[in-house]
Short mmCIF file of C-alpha atoms and ligand atoms in Angstrom, two decimals:
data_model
loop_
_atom_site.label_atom_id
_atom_site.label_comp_id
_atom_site.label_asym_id
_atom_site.label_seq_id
_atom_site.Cartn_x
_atom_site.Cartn_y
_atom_site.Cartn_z
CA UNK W 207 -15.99 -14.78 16.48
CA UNK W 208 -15.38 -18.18 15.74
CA UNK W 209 -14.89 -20.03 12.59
CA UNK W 210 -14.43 -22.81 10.40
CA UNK W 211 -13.30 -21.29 7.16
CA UNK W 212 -9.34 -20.54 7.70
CA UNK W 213 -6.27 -19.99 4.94
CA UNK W 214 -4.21 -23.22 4.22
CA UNK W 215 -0.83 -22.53 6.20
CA UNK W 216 1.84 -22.31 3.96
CA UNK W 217 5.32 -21.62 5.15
CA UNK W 218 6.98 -19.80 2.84
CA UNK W 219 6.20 -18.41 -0.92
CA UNK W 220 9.03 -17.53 -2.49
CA UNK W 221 9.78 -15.08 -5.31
CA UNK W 222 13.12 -16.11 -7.21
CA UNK W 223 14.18 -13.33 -10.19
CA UNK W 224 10.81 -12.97 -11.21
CA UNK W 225 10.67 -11.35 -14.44
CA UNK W 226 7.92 -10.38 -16.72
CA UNK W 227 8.43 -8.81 -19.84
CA UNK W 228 5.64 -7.30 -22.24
CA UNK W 229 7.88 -6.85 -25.37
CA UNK W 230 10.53 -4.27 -25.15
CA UNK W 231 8.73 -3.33 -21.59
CA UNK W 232 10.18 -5.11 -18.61
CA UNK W 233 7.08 -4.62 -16.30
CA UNK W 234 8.86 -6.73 -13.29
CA UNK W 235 12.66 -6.85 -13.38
CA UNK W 236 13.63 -10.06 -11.34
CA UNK W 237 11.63 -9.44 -8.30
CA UNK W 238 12.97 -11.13 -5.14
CA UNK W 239 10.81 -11.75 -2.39
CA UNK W 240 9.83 -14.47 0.86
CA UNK W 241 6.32 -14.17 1.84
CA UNK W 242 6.02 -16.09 5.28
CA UNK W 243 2.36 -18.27 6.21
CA UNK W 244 0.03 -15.42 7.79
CA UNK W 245 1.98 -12.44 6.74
CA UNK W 246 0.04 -9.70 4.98
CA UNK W 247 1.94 -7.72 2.52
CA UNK W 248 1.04 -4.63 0.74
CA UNK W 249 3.17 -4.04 -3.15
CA UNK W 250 3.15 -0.54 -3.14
CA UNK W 251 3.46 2.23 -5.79
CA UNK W 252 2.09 4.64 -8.59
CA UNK W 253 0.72 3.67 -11.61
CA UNK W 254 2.73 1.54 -13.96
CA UNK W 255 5.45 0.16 -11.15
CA UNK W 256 4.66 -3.24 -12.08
CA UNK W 257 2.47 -4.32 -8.74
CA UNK W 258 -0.27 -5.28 -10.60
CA UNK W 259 2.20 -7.44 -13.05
CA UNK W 260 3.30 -9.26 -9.77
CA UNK W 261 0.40 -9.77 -8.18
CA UNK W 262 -0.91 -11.45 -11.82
CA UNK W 263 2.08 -13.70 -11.82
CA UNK W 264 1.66 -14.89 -8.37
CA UNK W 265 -2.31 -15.57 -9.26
CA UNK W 266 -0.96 -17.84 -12.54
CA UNK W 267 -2.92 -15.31 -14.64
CA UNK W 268 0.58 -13.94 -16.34
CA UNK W 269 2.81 -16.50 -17.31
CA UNK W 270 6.42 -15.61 -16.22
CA UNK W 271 9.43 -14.30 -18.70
CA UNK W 272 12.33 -15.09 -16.12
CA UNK W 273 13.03 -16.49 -12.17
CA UNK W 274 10.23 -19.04 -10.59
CA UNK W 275 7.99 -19.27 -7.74
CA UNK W 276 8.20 -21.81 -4.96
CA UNK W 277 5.55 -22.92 -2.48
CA UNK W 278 7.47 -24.75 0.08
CA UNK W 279 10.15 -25.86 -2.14
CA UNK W 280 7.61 -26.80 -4.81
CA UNK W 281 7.78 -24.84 -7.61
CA UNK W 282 4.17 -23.14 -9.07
CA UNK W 283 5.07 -20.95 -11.32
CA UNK W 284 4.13 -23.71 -14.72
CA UNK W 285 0.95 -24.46 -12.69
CA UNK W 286 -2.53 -22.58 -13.92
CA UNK W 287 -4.36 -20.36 -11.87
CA UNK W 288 -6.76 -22.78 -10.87
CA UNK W 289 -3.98 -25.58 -9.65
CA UNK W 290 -2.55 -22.97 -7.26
CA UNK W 291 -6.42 -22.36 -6.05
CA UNK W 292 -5.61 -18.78 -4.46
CA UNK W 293 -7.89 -16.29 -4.07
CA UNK W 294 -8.52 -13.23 -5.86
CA UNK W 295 -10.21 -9.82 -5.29
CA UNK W 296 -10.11 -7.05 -7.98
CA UNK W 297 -11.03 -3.83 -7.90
CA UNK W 298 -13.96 -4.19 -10.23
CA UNK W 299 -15.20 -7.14 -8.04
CA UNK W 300 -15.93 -9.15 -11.24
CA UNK W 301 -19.48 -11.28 -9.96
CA UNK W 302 -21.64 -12.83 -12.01
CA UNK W 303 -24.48 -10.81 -12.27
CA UNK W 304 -26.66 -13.57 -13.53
CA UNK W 305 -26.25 -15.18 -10.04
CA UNK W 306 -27.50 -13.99 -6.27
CA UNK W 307 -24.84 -13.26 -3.88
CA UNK W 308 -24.69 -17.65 -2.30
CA UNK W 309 -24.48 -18.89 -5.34
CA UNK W 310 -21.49 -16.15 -6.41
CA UNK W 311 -19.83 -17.24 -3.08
CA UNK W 312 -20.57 -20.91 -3.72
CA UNK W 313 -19.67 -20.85 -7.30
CA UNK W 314 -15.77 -21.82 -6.59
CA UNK W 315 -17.18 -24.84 -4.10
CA UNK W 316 -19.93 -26.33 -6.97
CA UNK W 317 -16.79 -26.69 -9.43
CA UNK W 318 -14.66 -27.95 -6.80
CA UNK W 319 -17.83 -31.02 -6.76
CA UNK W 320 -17.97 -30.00 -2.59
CA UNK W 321 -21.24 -32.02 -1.51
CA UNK W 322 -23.92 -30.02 -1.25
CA UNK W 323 -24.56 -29.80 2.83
CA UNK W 324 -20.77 -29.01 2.83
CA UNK W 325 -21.17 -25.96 0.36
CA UNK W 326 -24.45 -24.88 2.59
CA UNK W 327 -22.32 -24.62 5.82
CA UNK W 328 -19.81 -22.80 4.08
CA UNK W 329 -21.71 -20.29 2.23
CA UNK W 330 -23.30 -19.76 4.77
CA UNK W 331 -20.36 -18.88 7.04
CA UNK W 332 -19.04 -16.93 4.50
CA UNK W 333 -21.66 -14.62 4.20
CA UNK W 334 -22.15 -14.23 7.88
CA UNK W 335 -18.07 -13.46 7.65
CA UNK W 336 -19.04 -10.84 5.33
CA UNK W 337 -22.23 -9.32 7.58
CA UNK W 338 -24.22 -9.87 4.40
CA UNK W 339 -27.30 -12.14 5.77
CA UNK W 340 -29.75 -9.79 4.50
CA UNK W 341 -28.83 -9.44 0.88
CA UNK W 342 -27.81 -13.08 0.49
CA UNK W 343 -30.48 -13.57 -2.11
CA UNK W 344 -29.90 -10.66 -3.98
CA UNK W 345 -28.37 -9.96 -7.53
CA UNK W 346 -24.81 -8.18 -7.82
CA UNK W 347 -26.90 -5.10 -9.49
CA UNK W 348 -28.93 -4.80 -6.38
CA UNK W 349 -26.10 -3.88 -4.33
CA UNK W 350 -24.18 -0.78 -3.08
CA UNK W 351 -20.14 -1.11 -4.01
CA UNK W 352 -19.11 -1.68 -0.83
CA UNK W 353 -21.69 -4.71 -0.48
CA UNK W 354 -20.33 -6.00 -4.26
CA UNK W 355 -16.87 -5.64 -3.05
CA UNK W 356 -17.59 -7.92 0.45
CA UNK W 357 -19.55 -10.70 -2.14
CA UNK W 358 -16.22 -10.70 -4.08
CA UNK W 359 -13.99 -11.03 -0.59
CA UNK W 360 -16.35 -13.65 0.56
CA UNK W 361 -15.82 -15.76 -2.52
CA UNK W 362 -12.37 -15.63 -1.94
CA UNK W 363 -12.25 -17.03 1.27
CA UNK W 364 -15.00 -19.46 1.27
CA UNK W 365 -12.56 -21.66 -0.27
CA UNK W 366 -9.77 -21.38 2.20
CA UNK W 367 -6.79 -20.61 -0.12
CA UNK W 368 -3.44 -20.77 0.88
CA UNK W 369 -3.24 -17.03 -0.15
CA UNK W 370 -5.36 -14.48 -0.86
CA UNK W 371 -4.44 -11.58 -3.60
CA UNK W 372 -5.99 -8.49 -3.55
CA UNK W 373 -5.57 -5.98 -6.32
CA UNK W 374 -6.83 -2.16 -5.34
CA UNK W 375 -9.83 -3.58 -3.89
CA UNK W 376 -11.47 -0.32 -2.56
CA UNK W 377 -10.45 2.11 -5.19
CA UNK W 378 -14.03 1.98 -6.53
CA UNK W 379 -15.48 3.11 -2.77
CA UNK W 380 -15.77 6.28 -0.99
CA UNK W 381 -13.72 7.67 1.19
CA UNK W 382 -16.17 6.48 4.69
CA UNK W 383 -16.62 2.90 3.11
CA UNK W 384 -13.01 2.66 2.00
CA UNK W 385 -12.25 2.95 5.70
CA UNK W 386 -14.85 0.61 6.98
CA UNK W 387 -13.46 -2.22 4.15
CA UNK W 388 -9.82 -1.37 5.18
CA UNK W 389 -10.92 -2.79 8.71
CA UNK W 390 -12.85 -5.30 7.34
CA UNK W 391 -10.11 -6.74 5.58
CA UNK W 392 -7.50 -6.82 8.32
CA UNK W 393 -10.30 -7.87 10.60
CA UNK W 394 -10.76 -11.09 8.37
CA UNK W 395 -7.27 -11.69 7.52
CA UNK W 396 -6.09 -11.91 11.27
CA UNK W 397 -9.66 -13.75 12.23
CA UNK W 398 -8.93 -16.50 9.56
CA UNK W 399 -5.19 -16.72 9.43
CA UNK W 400 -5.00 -15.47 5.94
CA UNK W 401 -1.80 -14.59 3.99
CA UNK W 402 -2.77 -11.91 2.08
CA UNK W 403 -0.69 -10.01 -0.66
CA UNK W 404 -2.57 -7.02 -1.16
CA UNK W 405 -1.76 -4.15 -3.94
CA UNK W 406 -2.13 -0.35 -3.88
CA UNK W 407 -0.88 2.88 -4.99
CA UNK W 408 -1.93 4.84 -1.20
CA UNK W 409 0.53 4.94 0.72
CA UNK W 410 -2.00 5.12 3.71
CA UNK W 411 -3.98 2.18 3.16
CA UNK W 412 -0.63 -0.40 3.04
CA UNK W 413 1.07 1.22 6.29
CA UNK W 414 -2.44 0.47 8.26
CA UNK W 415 -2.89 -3.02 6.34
CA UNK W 416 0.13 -4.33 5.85
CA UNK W 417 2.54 -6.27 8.28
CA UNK W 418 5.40 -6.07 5.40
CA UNK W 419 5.91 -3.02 2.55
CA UNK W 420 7.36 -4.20 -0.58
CA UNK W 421 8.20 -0.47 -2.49
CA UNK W 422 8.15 -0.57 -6.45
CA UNK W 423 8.92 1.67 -8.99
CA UNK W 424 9.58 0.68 -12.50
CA UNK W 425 9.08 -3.22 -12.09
CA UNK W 426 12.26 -2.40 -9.44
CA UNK W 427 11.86 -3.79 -5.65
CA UNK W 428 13.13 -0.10 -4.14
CA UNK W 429 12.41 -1.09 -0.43
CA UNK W 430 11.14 -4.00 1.79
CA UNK W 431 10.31 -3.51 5.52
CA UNK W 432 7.19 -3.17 8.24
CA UNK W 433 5.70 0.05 7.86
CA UNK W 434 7.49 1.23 10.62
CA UNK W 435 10.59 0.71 8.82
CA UNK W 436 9.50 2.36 5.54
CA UNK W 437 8.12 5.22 6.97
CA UNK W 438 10.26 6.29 9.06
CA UNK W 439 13.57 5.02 7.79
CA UNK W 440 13.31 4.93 3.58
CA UNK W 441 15.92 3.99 2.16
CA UNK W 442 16.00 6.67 -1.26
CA UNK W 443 14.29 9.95 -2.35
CA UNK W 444 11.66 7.91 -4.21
CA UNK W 445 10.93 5.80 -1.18
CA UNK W 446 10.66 9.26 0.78
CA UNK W 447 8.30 11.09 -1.54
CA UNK W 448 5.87 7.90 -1.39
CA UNK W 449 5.87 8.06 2.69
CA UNK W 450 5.29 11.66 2.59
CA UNK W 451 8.54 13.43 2.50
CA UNK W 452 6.82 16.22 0.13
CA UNK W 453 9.35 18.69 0.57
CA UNK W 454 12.40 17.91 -1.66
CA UNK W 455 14.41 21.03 -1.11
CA UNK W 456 17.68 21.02 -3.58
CA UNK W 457 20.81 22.07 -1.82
CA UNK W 458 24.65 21.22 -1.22
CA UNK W 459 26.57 19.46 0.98
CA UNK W 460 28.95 21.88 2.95
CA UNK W 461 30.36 18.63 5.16
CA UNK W 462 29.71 15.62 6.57
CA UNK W 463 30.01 14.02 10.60
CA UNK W 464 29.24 10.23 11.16
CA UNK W 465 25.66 10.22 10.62
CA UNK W 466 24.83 13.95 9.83
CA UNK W 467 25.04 16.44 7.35
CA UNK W 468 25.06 19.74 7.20
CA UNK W 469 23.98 21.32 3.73
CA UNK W 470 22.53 24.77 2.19
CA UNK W 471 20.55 25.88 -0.02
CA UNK W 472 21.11 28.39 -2.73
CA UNK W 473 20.55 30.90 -0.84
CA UNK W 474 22.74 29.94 2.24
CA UNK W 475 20.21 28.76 4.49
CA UNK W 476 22.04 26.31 6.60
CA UNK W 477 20.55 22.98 7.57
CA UNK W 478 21.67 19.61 9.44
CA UNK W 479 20.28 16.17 8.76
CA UNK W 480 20.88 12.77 8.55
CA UNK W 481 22.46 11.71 5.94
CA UNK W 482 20.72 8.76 4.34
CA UNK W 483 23.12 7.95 1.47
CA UNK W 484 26.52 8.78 0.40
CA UNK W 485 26.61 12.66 -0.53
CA UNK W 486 28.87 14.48 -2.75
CA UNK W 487 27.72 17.84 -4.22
CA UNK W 488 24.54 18.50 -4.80
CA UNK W 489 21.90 16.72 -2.56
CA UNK W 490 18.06 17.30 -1.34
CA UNK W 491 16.92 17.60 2.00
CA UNK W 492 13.43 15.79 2.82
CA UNK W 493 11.17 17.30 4.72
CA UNK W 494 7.46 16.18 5.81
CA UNK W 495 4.99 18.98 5.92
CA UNK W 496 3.98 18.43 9.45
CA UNK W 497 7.82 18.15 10.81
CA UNK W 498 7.92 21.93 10.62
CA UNK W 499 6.80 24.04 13.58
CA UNK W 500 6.40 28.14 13.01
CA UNK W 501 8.61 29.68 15.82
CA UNK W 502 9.28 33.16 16.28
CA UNK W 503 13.45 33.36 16.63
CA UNK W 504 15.93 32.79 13.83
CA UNK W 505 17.88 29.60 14.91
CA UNK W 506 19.54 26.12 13.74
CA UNK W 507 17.45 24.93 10.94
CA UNK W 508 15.24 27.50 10.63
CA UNK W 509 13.78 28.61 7.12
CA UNK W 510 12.12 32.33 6.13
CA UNK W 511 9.40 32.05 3.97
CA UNK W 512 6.23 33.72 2.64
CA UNK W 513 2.72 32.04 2.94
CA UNK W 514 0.56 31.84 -0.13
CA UNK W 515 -2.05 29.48 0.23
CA UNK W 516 -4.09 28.49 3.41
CA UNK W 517 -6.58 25.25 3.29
CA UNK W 518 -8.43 25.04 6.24
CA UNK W 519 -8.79 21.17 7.30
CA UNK W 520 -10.37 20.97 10.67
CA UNK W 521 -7.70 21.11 13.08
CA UNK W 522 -5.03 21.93 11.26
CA UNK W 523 -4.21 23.92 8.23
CA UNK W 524 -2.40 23.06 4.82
CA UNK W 525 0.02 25.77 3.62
CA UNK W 526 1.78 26.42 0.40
CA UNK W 527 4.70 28.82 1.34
CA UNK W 528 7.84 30.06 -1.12
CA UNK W 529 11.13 30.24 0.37
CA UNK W 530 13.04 32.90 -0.47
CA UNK W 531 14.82 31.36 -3.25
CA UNK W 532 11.36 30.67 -4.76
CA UNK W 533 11.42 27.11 -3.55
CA UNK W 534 7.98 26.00 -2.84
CA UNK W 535 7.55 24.86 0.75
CA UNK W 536 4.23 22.66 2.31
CA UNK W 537 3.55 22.86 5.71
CA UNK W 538 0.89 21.30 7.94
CA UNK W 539 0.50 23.54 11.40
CA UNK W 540 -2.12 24.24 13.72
CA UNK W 541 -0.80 27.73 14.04
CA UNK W 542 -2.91 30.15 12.44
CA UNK W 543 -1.81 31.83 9.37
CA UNK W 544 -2.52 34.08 6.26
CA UNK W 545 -1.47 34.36 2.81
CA UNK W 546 1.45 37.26 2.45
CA UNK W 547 3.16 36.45 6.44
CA UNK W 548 6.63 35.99 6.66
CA UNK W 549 6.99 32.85 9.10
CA UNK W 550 10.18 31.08 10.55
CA UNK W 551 9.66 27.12 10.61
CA UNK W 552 12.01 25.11 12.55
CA UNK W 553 12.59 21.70 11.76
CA UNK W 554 14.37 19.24 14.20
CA UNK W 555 17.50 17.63 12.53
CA UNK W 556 16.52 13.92 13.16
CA UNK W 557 13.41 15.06 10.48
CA UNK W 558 15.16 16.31 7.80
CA UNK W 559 16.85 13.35 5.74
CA UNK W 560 19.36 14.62 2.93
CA UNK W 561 19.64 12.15 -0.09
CA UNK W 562 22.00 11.71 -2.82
P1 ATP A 1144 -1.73 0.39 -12.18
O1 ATP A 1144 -1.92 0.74 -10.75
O2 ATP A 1144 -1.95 1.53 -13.11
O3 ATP A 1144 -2.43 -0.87 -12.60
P2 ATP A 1144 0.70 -1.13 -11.88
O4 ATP A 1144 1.75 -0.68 -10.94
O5 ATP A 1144 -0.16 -2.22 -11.43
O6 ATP A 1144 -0.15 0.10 -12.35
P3 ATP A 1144 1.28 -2.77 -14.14
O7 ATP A 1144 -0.14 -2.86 -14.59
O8 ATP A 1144 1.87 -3.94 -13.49
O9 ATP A 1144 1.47 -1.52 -13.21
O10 ATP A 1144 2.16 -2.35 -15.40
C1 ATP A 1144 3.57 -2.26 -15.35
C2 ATP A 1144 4.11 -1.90 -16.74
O11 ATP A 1144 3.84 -2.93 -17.67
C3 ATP A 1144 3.50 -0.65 -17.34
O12 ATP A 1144 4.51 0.06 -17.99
C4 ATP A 1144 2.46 -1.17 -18.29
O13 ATP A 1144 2.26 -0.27 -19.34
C5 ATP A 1144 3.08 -2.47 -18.76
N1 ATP A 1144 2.05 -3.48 -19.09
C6 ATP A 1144 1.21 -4.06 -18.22
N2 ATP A 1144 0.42 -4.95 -18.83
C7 ATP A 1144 0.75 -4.93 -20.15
C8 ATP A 1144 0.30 -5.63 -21.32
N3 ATP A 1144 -0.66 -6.55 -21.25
N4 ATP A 1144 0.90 -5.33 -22.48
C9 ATP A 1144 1.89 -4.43 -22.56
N5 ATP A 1144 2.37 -3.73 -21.50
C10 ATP A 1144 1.82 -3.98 -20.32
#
């Protein structure tokens, strides 16, 4: 598909210390980051990490309490929202219900003063970007959410900012629609050469979005990286838990070779991993519920444990299991089991990650 509308290339946005303080609550503790022209990164974490802090600072709506931001060497950080003319999509869409889908996507042109054949062509555009040519003249109240939701992404873009900033933009959808929108989005931003920064607390939705990760947890920048990177490589226990790692199984370190550990638990079950920080003592050993495989022979990290629950979830099933020690175990397997069998899960030593 061709088109005219297309993000201002920048070449680099740059986050220097950024602080923001609300009172005694430091919601952003001097957060460092380069955001290249075209890039589309995802701030990632639970609720209260500071993402939405960050994203507000970048947008101008949040005046900073420490560091700067630099367009290009130009600082923007003392500029108002509408002097760094990016665009914005929030998760409760925020139209003007007074006024039909064009003239919410036109609204940002008519105070910009764009002549008035200029603001038809790109309306216009817009909504075709949006596949909305059949509701065009319809009120924000008429729609369904996910039709509000592409009214709010088509106002961003109609007037080509140099970045876009999304803020949990499909929490309010279902699950089907979320996934449509997801595509949507990284449909548009590649189509129209966008540089998005996009926020979320699902994990899922920023390793399919997201070129770059940024990891936060308490205003803190924990881990930066393509989702390759973070998912398979993170760098702490936090970082881990947030890319799936649910097992955290507590144990100690009984030595230590180059890049391995070995460790056991309380009950001297012996397992090797990689060791992803420096160990001493007591350590856990991260697991993901669908690294384990039920085998039948006792062998190198191998656990016992006793099924309770079963989920059923199409072609595979979710299981709560209790080691022996009474340390809760998840599992994902397409094995077939029920609640009270003793099973034997193996779990290769490149998957199991022991941190500090
Ligand atoms: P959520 O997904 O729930 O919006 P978040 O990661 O976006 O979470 P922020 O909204 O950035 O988190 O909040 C970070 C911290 O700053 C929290 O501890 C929050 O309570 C605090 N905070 C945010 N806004 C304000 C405010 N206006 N006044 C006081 N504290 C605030």
């Amino acid at each position: 598909m061709t088109s005219h509308i297309s993000g201002q290339r920048f070449a680099e946005l740059h986050l220097d210390h950024v602080q923001r303080a609300f009172g005694d609550t430091v919601a952003l503790k001097g957060m460092d980051l380069t955001i290249k022209g075209g890039e589309f990164v995802a701030l990632l974490g639970p609720s209260g990490c500071g993402k939405s802090t960050a994203l507000n600072c970048l947008a101008g709506l949040l005046p900073l309490t420490g560091g700067r931001i630099t367009l290009d060497g130009k600082r923007i950080d003392d500029l108002p929202p509408e002097k760094r003319g990016f665009g914005m999509v929030f998760q409760n869409y925020a139209l003007f219900p007074h006024m039909s889908v064009r003239r919410n996507i036109g609204f940002g042109l008519s105070m910009r003063k764009t002549p008035k054949a200029e603001l038809k062509r790109r309306v216009d555009e817009a909504v075709r970007l949006v596949q909305l040519e059949e509701h065009q003249h319809k009120f924000p109240a008429q729609l369904s959410g996910g039709q509000q939701q592409r009214v709010a992404i088509a106002r961003a873009i109609v007037l080509e900012p140099p970045l876009v900033l999304m803020d949990e933009p499909l929490s309010n959808l279902d699950a089907a629609l979320r996934l449509e929108m997801r595509t949507e989005i990284r449909r548009l931003h590649q189509s129209l050469g966008l540089t998005t920064v996009y926020v979320t607390h699902d994990q899922e939705e920023a390793l399919a979005l997201a070129d770059r990760l940024v990891v936060l947890r308490l205003g803190e920048v924990q881990q930066v990286g393509s989702p390759e990177e973070v998912y398979a490589h993170p760098v702490n226990q936090y970082v881990a838990g947030f890319m799936g790692y649910r097992n955290m199984i507590p144990v100690d370190v009984t030595s230590q070779e180059g890049e391995h550990a070995t460790v056991h638990t309380d009950d001297g079950i012996k397992l090797v991993g990689v060791k992803r920080e420096e160990l001493t003592g007591q350590a856990v050993a991260a697991v993901r519920p669908e690294d384990f495989t039920v085998v039948s022979e006792v062998g190198e990290n191998t656990l016992e444990a006793v099924v309770e629950i079963v989920e059923y979830h199409g072609r595979e099933q979710a299981v709560e299991a209790r080691l022996r020690n009474g340390s809760p175990l998840h599992i994902r397997t397409n094995s077939r089991l029920a609640p009270g069998d003793t099973i034997r899960l193996k779990v290769p030593v490149e998957r199991v990650l022991v941190f500090s």
